[in-house]
mmCIF file of C-alpha atoms in Angstrom:
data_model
loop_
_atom_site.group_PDB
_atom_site.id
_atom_site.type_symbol
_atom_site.label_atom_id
_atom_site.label_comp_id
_atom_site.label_asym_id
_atom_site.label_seq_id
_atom_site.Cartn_x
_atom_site.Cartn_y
_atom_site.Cartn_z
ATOM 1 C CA UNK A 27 7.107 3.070 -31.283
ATOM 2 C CA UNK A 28 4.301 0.656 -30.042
ATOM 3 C CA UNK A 29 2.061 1.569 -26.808
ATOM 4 C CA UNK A 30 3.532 -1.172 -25.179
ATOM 5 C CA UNK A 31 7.376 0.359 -26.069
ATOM 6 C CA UNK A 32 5.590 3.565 -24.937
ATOM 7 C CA UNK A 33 4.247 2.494 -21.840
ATOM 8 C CA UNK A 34 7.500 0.659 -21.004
ATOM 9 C CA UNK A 35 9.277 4.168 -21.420
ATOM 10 C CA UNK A 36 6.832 6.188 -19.067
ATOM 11 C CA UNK A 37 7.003 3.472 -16.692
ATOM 12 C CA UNK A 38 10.521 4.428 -15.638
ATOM 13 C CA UNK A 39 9.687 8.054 -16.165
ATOM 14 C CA UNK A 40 7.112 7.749 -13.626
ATOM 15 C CA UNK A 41 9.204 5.326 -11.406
ATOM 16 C CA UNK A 42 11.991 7.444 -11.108
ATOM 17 C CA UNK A 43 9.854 10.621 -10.171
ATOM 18 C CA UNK A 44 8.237 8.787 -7.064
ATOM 19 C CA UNK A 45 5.173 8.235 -8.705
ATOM 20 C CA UNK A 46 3.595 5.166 -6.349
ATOM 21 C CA UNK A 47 1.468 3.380 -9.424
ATOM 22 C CA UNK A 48 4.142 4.082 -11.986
ATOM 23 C CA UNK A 49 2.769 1.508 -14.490
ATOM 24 C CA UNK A 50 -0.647 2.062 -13.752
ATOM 25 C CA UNK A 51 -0.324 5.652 -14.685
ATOM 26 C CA UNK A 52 1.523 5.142 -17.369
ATOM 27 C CA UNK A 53 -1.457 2.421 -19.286
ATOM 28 C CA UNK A 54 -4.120 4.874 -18.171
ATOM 29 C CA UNK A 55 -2.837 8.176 -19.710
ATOM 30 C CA UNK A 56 -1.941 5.677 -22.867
ATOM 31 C CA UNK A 57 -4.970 4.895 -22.690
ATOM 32 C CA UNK A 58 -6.350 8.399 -22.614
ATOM 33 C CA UNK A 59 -4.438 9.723 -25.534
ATOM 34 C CA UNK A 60 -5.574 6.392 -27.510
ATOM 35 C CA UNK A 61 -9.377 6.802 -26.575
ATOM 36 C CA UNK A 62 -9.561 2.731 -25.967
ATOM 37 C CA UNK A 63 -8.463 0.137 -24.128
ATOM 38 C CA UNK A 64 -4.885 -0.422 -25.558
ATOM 39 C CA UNK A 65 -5.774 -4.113 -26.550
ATOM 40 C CA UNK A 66 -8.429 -2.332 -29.849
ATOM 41 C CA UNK A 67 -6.117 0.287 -30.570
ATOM 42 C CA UNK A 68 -3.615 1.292 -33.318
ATOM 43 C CA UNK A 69 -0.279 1.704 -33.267
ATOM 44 C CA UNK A 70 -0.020 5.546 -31.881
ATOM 45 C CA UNK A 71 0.715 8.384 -34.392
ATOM 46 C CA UNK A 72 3.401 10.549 -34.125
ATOM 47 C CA UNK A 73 1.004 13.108 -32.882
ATOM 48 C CA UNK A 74 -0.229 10.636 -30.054
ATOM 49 C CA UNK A 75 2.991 9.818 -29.412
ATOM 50 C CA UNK A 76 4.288 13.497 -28.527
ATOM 51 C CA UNK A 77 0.840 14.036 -26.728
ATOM 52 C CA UNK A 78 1.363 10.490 -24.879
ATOM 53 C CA UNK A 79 4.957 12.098 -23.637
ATOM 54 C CA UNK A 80 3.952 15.215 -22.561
ATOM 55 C CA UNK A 81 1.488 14.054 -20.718
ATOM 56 C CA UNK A 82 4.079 11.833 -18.744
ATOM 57 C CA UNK A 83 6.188 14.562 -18.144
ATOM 58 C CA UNK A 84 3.379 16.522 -16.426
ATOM 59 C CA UNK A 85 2.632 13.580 -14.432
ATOM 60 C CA UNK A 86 6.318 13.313 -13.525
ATOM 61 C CA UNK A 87 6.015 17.112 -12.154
ATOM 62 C CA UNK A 88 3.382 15.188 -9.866
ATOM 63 C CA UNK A 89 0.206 16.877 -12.056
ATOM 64 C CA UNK A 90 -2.912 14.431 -10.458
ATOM 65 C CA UNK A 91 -3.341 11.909 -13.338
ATOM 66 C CA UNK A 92 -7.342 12.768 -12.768
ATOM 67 C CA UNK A 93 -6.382 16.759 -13.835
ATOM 68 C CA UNK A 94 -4.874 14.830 -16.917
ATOM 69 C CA UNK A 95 -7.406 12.737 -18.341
ATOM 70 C CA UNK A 96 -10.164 14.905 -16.418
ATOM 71 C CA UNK A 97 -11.856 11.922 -15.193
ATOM 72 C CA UNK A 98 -12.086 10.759 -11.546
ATOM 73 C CA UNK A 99 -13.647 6.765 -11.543
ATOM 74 C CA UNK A 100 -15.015 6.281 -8.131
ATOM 75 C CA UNK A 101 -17.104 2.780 -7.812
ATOM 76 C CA UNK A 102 -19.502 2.786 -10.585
ATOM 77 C CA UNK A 103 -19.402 6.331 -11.362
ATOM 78 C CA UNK A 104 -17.401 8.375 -13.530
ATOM 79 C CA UNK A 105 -16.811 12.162 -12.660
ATOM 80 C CA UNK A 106 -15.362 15.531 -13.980
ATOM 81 C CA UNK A 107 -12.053 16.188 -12.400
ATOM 82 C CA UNK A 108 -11.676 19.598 -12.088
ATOM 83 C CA UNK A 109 -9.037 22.166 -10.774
ATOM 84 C CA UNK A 110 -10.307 23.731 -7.633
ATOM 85 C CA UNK A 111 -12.421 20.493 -6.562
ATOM 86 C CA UNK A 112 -11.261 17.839 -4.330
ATOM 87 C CA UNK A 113 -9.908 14.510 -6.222
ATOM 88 C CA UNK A 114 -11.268 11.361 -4.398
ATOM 89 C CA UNK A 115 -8.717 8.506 -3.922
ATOM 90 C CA UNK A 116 -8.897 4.663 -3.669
ATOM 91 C CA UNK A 117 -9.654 4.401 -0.140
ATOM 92 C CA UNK A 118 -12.336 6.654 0.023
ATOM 93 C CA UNK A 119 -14.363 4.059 -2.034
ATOM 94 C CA UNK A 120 -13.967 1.542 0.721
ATOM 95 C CA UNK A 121 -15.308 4.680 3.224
ATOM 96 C CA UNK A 122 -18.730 5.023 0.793
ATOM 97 C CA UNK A 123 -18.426 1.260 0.312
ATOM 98 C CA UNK A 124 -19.072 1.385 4.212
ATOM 99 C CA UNK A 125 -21.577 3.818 4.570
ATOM 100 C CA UNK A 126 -23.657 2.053 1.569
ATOM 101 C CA UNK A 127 -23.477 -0.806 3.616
ATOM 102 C CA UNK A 128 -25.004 0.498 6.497
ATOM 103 C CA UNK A 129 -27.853 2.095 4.980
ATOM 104 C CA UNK A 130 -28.822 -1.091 3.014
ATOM 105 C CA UNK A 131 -29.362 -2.561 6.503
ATOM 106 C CA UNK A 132 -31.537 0.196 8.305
ATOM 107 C CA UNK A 133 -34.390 -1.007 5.988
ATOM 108 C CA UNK A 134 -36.047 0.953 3.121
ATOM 109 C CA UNK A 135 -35.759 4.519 2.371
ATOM 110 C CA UNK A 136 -32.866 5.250 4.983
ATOM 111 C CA UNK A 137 -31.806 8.987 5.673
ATOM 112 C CA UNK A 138 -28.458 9.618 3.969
ATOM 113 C CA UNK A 139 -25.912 12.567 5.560
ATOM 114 C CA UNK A 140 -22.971 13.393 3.610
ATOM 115 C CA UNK A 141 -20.451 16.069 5.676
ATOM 116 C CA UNK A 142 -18.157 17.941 3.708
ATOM 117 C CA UNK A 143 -19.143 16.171 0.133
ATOM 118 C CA UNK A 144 -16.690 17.921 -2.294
ATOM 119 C CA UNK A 145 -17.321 16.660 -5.388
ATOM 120 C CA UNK A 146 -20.409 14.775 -4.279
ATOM 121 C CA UNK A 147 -19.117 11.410 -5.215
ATOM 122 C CA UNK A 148 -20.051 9.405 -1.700
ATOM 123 C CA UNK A 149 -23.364 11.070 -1.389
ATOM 124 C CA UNK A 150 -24.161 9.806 -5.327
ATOM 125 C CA UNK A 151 -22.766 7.112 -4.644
ATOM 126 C CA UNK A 152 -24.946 5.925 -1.607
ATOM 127 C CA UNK A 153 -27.918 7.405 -4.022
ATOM 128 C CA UNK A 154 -26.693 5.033 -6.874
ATOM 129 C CA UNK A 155 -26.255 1.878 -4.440
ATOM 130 C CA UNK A 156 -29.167 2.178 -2.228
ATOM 131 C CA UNK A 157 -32.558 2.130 -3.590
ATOM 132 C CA UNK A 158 -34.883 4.520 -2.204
ATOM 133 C CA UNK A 159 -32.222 6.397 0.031
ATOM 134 C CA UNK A 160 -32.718 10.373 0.828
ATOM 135 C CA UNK A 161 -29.538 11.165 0.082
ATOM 136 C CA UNK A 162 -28.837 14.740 1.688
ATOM 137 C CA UNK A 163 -24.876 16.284 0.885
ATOM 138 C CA UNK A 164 -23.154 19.754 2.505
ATOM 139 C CA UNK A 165 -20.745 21.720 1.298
ATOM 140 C CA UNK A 166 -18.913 24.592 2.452
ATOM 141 C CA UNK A 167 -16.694 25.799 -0.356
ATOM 142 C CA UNK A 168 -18.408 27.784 -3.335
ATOM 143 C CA UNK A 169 -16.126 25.982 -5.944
ATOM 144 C CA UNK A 170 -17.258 22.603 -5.112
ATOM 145 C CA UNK A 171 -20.542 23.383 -4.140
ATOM 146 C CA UNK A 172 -21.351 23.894 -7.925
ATOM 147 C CA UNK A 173 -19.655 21.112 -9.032
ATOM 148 C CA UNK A 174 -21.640 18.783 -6.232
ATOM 149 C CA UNK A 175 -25.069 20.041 -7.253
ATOM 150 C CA UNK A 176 -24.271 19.359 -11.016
ATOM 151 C CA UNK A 177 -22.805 16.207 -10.690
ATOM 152 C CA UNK A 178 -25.337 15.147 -8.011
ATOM 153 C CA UNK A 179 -29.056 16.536 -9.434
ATOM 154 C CA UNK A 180 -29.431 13.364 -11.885
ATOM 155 C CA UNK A 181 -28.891 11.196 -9.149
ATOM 156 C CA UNK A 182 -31.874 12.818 -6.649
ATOM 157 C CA UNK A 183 -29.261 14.488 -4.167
ATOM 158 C CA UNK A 184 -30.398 16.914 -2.134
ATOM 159 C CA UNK A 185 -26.656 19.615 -1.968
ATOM 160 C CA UNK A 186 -27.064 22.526 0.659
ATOM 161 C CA UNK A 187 -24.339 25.011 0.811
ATOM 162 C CA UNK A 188 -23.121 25.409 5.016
ATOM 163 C CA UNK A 189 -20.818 24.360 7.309
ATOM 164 C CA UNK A 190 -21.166 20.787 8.290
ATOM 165 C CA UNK A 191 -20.228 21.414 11.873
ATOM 166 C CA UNK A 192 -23.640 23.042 11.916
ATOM 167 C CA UNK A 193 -25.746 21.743 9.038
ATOM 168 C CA UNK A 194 -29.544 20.108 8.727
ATOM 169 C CA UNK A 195 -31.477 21.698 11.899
ATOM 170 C CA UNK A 196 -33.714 20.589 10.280
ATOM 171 C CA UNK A 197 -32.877 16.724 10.809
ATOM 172 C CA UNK A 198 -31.570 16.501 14.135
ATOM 173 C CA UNK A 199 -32.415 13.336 15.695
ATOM 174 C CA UNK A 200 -33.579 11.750 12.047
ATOM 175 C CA UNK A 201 -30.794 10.505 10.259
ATOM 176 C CA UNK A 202 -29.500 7.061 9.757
ATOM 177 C CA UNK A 203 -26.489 7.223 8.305
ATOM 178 C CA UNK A 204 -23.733 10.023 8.161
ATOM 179 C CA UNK A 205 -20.792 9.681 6.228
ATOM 180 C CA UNK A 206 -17.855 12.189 5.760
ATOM 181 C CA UNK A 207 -13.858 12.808 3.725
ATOM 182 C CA UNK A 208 -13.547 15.807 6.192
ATOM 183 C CA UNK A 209 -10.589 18.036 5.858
ATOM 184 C CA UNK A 210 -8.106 15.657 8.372
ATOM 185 C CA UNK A 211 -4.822 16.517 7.231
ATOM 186 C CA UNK A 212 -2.156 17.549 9.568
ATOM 187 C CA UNK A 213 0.337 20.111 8.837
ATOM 188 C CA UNK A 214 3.286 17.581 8.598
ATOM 189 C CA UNK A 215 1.264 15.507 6.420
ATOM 190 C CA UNK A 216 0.599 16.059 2.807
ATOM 191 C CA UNK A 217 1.994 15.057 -0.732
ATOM 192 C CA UNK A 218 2.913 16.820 -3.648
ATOM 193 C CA UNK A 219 -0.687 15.675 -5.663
ATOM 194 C CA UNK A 220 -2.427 16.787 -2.562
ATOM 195 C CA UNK A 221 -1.486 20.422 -2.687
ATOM 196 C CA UNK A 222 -3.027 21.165 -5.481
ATOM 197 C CA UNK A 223 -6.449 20.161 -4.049
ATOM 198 C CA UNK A 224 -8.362 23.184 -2.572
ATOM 199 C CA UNK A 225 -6.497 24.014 0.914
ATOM 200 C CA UNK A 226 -10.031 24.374 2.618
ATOM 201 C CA UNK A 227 -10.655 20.263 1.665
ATOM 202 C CA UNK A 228 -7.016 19.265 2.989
ATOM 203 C CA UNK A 229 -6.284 20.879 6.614
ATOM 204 C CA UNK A 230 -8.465 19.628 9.444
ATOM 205 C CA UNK A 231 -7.103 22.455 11.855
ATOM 206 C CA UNK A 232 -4.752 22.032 14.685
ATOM 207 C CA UNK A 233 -1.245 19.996 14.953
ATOM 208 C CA UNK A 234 -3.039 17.072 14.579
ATOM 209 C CA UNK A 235 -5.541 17.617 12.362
ATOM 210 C CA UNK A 236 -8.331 17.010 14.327
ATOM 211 C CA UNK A 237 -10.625 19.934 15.172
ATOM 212 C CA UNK A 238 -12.931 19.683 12.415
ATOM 213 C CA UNK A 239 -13.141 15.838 12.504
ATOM 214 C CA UNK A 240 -13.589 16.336 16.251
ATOM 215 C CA UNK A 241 -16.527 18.402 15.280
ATOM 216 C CA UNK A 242 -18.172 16.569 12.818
ATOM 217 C CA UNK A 243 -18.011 13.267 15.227
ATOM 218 C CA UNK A 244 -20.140 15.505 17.647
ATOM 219 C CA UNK A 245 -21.967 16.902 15.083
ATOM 220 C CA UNK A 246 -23.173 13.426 13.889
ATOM 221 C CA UNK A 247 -24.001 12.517 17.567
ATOM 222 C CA UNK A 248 -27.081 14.944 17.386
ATOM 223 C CA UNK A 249 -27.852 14.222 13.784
ATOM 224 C CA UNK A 250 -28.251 10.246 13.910
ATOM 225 C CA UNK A 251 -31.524 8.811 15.006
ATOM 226 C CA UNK A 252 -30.715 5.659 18.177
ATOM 227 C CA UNK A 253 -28.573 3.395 16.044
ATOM 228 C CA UNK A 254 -27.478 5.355 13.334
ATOM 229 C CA UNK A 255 -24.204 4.993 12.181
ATOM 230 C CA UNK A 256 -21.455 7.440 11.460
ATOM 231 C CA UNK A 257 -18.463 6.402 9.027
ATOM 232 C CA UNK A 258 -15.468 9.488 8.809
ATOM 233 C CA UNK A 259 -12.596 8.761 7.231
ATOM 234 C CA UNK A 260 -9.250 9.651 8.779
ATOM 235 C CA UNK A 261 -5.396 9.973 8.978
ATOM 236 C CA UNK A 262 -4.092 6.277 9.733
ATOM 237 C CA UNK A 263 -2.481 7.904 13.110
ATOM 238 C CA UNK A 264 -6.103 9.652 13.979
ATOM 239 C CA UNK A 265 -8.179 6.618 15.105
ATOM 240 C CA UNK A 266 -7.628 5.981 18.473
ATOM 241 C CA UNK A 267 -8.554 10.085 19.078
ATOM 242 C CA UNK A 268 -11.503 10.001 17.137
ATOM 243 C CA UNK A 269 -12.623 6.491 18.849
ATOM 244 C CA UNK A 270 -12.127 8.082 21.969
ATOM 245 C CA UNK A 271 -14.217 11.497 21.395
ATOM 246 C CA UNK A 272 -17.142 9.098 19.865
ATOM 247 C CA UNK A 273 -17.339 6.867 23.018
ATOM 248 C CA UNK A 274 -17.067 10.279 25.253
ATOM 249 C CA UNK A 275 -20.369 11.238 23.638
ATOM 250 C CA UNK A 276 -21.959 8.031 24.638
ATOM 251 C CA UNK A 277 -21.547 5.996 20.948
ATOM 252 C CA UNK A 278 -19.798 2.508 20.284
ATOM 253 C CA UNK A 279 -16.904 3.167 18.278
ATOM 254 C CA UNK A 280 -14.357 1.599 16.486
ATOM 255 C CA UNK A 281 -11.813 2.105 13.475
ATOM 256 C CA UNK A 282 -11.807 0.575 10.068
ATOM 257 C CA UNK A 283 -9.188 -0.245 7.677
ATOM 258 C CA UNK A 284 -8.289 0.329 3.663
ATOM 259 C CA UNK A 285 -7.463 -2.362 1.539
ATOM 260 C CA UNK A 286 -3.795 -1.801 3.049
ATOM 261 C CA UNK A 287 -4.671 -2.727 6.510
ATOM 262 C CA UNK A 288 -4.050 1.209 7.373
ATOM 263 C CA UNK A 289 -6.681 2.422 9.804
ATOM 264 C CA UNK A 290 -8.815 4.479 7.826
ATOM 265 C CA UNK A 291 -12.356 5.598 8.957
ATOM 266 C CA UNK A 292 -14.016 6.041 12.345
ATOM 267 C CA UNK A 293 -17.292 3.511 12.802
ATOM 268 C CA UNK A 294 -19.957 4.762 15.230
ATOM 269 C CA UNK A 295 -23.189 4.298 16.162
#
């Protein structure tokens, strides 16, 4: 068989498991087992070919595709995706994409926060996209925290290991930008990909969801300096809540949207 014949195959394998990028999944693990872009390469061996299938299969069990090819692309970086470390997803780009934004306009060397930073892919990514940025990143979990600070050292971030609800004392007052992917999800809420991510990364306490957003909003409120910004991604049904707890603590707030027109993030300042 051909990688297009392949790919054609693992489309509807994908498709009928409720996989939501069925064909995009399917040319990116081709394009894993092939080691190029499908355009350069071969026609697959057998031995591809069998690899190529089981792969499929463990995507159709709902296996993240980034455990698979044990990448995660997130803007214009390229991470380890490992088991036990939060995988960051499309819309999260658009949240660093904000935050990135916001420190290019305080002026040079702007004061980077990064709440709850996982893998450390917004924090290096605000380091890679903003010239002369102190890029500061926290991190609870003892997994991910080693993970962050290997990812992160070539790219000048600073990773502490504590609670964001309580993190950088030493900064209060002095920051210009925070930026967090708390844990938001509620209870009711969740796929089958996102259980394998570390529990302490999904839940974000409470029916809603919303205690340790709720914190970090007033947690950001005593970090930023007079018009610093926060940017938080949410739940799309969490905006309105977090809006409201930002403007109870005296900031301008507002929500964002993904490239779906969901709401996404909380914008304060």
């Amino acid at each position: 068989m051909t990688w297009r014949e392949l790919q054609g195959w693992a489309g509807t394998v994908l498709g009928s498991a409720g996989i939501e990028t069925p064909v995009v999944d399917a040319r990116l693990l081709a394009e894993h087992v092939a080691g190029t872009h499908l355009a350069l390469a071969p026609t697959p061996t057998a031995e591809q070919a069998e690899a190529y299938r089981s792969l499929v299969f463990r995507r159709a069990r709902r296996i993240p595709l980034q455990h698979l090819t044990g990448v995660m692309y997130f803007r214009n970086l390229e991470l380890p995706a490992e088991p036990g470390v939060f995988i960051v997803r499309p819309e999260t780009e658009i949240v660093a994409g904000e935050a990135i934004e916001a420190a290019l306009r305080m002026g040079p060397n702007p004061l980077v926060v990064d709440l709850c930073t996982g893998s450390g892919a917004i924090a290096m990514a605000v380091a890679d996209e903003v010239p002369g940025a102190r890029v500061v990143a926290v991190e609870l979990d003892d997994r991910a925290i080693v993970s962050a600070r290997r990812n992160a050292e070539p790219y000048g971030v600073e990773v502490r290991h504590g609670d964001a609800r309580t993190a950088c004392d030493d900064l209060l007052g002095r920051v210009d930008v925070v930026v967090s992917n708390p844990p938001y999800v509620p209870p009711s809420t969740v796929t089958a990909e996102a259980m394998v991510d570390p529990q302490i990364a999904l839940w974000g306490g409470g029916d809603d969801g919303l205690e340790i957003p709720f914190a970090l909003v007033d947690r950001a409120a005593v970090l930023l300096k007079p018009g610093g910004v926060l940017i938080m991604e949410h739940d799309e049904h969490q905006g309105p809540a977090l809006v409201e707890r930002a403007q109870s603590l005296g900031m301008t707030a507002r929500t964002g949207v993904d490239l779906a027109g969901r709401p996404r993030f909380l914008h304060a300042m």
